[in-house]
Short mmCIF file of N, CA and C in Angstrom, two decimals:
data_model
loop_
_atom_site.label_atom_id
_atom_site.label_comp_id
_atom_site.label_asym_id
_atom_site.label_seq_id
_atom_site.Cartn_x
_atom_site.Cartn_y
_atom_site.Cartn_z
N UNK A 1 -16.20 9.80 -0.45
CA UNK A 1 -15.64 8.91 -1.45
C UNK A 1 -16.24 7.52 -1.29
N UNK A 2 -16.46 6.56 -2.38
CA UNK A 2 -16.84 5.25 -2.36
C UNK A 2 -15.80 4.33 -2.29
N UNK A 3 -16.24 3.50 -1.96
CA UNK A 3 -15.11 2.39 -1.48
C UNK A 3 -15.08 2.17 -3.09
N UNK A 4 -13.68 1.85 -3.46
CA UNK A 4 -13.68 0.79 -5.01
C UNK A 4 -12.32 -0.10 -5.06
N UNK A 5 -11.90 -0.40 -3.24
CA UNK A 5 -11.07 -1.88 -3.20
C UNK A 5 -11.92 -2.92 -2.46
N UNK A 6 -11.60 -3.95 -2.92
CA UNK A 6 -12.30 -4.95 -2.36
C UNK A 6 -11.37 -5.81 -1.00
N UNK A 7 -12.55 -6.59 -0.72
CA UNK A 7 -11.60 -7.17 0.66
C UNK A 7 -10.20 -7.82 0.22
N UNK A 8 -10.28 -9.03 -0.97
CA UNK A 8 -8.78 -9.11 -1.40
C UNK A 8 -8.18 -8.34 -1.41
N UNK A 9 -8.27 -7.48 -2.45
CA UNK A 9 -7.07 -6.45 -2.41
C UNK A 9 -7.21 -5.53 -1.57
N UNK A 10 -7.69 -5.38 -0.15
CA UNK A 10 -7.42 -4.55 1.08
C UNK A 10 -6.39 -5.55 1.57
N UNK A 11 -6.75 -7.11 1.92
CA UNK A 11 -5.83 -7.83 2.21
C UNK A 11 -4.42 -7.90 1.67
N UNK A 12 -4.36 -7.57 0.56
CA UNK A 12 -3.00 -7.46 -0.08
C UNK A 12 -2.22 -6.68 -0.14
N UNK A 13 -3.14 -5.50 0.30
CA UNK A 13 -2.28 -4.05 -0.13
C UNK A 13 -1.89 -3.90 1.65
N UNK A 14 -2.59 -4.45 2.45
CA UNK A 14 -2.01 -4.58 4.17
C UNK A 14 -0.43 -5.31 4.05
N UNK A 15 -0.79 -6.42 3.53
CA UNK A 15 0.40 -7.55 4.07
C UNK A 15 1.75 -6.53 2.97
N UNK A 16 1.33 -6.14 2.01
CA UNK A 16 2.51 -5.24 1.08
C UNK A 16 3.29 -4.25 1.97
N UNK A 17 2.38 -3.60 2.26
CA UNK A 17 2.28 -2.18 3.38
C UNK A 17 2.97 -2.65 4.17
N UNK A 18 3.05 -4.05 4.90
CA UNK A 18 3.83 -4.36 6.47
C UNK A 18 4.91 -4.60 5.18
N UNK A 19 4.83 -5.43 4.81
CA UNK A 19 6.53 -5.61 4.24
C UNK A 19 7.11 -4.55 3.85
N UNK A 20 6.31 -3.53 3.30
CA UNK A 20 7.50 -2.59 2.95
C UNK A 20 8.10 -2.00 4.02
N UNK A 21 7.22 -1.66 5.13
CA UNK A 21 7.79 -0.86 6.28
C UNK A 21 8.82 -1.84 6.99
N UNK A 22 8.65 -3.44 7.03
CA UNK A 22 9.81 -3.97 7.51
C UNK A 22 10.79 -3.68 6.70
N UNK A 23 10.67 -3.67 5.49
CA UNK A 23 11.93 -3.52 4.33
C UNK A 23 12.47 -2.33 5.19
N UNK A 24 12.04 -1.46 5.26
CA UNK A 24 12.58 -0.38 5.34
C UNK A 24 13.17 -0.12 6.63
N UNK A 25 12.43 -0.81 7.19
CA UNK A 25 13.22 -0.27 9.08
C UNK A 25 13.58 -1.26 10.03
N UNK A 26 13.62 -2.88 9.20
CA UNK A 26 13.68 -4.04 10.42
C UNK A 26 14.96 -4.93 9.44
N UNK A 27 14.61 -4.87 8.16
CA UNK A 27 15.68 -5.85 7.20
C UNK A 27 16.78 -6.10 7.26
N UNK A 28 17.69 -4.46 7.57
CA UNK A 28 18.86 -5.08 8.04
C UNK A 28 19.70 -5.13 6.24
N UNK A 29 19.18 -4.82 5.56
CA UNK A 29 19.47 -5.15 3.85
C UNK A 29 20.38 -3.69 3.93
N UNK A 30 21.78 -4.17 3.05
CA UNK A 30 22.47 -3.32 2.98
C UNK A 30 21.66 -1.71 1.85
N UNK A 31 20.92 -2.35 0.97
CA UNK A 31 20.79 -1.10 0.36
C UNK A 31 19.55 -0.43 0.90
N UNK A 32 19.22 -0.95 2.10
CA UNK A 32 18.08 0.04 2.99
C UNK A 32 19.13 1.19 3.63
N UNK A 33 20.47 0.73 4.21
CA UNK A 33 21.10 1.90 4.63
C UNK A 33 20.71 3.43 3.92
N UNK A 34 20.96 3.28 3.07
CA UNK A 34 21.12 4.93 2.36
C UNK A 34 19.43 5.40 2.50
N UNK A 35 19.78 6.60 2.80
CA UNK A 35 18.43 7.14 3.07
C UNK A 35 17.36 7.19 2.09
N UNK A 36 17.52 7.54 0.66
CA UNK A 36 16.31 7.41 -0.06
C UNK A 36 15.70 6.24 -0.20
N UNK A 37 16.16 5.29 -0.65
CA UNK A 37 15.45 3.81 -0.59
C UNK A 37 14.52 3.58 0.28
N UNK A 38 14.68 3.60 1.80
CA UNK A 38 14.08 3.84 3.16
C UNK A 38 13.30 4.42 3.19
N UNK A 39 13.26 5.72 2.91
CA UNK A 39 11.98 6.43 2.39
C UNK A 39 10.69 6.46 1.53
N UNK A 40 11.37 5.41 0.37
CA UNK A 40 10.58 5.71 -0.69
C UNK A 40 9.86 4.14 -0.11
N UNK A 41 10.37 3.40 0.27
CA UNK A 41 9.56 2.12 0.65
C UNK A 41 8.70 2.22 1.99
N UNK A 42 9.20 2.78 3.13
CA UNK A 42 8.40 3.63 4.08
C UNK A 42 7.42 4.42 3.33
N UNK A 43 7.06 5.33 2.70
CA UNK A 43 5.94 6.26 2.03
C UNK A 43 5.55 5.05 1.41
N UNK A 44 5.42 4.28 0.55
CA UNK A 44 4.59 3.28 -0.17
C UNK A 44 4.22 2.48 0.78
N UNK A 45 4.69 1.92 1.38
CA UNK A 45 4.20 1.21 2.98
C UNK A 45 3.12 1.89 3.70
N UNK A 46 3.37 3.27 4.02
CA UNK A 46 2.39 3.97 4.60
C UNK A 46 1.21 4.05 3.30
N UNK A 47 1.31 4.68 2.27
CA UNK A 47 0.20 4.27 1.30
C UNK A 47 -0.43 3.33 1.29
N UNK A 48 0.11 2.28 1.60
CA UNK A 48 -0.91 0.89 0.78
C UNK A 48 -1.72 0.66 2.27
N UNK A 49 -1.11 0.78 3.15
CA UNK A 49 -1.93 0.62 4.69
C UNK A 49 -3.00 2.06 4.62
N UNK A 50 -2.82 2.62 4.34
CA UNK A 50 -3.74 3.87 4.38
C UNK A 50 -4.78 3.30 3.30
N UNK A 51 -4.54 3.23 2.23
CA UNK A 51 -5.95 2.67 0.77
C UNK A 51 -6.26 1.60 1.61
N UNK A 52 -5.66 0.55 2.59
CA UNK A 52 -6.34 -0.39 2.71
C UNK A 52 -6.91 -0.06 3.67
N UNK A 53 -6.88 0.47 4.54
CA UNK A 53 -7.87 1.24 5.71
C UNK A 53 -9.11 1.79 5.39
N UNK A 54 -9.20 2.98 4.64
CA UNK A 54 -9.91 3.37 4.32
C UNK A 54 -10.80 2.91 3.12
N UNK A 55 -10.48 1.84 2.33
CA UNK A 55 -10.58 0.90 1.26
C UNK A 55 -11.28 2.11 -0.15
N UNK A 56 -10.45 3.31 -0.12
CA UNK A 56 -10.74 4.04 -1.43
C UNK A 56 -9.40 3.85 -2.05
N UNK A 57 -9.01 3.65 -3.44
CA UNK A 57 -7.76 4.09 -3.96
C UNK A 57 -7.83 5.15 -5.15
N UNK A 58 -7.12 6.44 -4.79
CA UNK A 58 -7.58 7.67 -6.09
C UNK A 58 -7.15 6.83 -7.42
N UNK A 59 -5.81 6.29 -7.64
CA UNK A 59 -5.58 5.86 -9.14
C UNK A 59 -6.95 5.00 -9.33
N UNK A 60 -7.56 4.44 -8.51
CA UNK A 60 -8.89 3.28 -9.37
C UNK A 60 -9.75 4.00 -9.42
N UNK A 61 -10.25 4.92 -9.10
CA UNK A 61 -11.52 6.02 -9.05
C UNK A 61 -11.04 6.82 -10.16
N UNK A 62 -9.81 7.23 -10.28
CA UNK A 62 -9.68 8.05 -11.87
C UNK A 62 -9.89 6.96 -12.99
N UNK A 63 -9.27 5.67 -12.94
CA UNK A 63 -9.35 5.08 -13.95
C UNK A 63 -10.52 3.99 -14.28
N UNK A 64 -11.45 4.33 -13.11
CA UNK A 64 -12.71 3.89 -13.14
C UNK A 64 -13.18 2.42 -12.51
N UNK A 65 -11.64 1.73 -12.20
CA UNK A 65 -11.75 0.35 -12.14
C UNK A 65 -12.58 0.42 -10.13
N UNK A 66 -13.02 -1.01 -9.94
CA UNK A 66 -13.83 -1.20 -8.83
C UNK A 66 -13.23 -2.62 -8.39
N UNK A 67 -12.68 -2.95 -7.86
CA UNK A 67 -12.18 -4.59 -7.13
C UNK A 67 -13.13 -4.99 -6.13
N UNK A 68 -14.54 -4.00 -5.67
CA UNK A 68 -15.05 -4.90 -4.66
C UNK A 68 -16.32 -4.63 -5.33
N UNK A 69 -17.70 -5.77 -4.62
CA UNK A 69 -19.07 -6.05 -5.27
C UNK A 69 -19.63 -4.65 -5.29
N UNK A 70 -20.55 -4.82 -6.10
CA UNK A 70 -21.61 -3.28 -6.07
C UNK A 70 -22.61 -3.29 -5.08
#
């Protein structure tokens, strides 16, 4: 696969990724209690740290878009 995030948005989709996983397991926010919420922000947390790791994202490769230089 080709890379088609760029360093900004690797940077952005990291610092997202940590917040969500704090949302989810450090916040302390009453509506993190219930288990789905927690989850669904944990899995998007783990997503956005994963695209930004590997700096491919499938939705921009289907829809053709590229955020970093050629």
């Amino acid at each position: 696969m080709k890379t088609n995030v760029g360093t900004l948005d690797r940077i952005l989709r990291a610092a997202l990724g940590v917040a969500l996983l704090w949302l989810a397991f450090a916040s302390g926010f009453a509506v993190m209690d219930a288990s789905a919420p927690k989850w669904i922000a944990a899995a998007a947390g783990l997503v956005m740290l994963g695209v930004a790791a590997v700096g491919t994202c499938p939705i921009y490769t289907v829809l053709g878009i590229r955020t970093c230089k050629v």
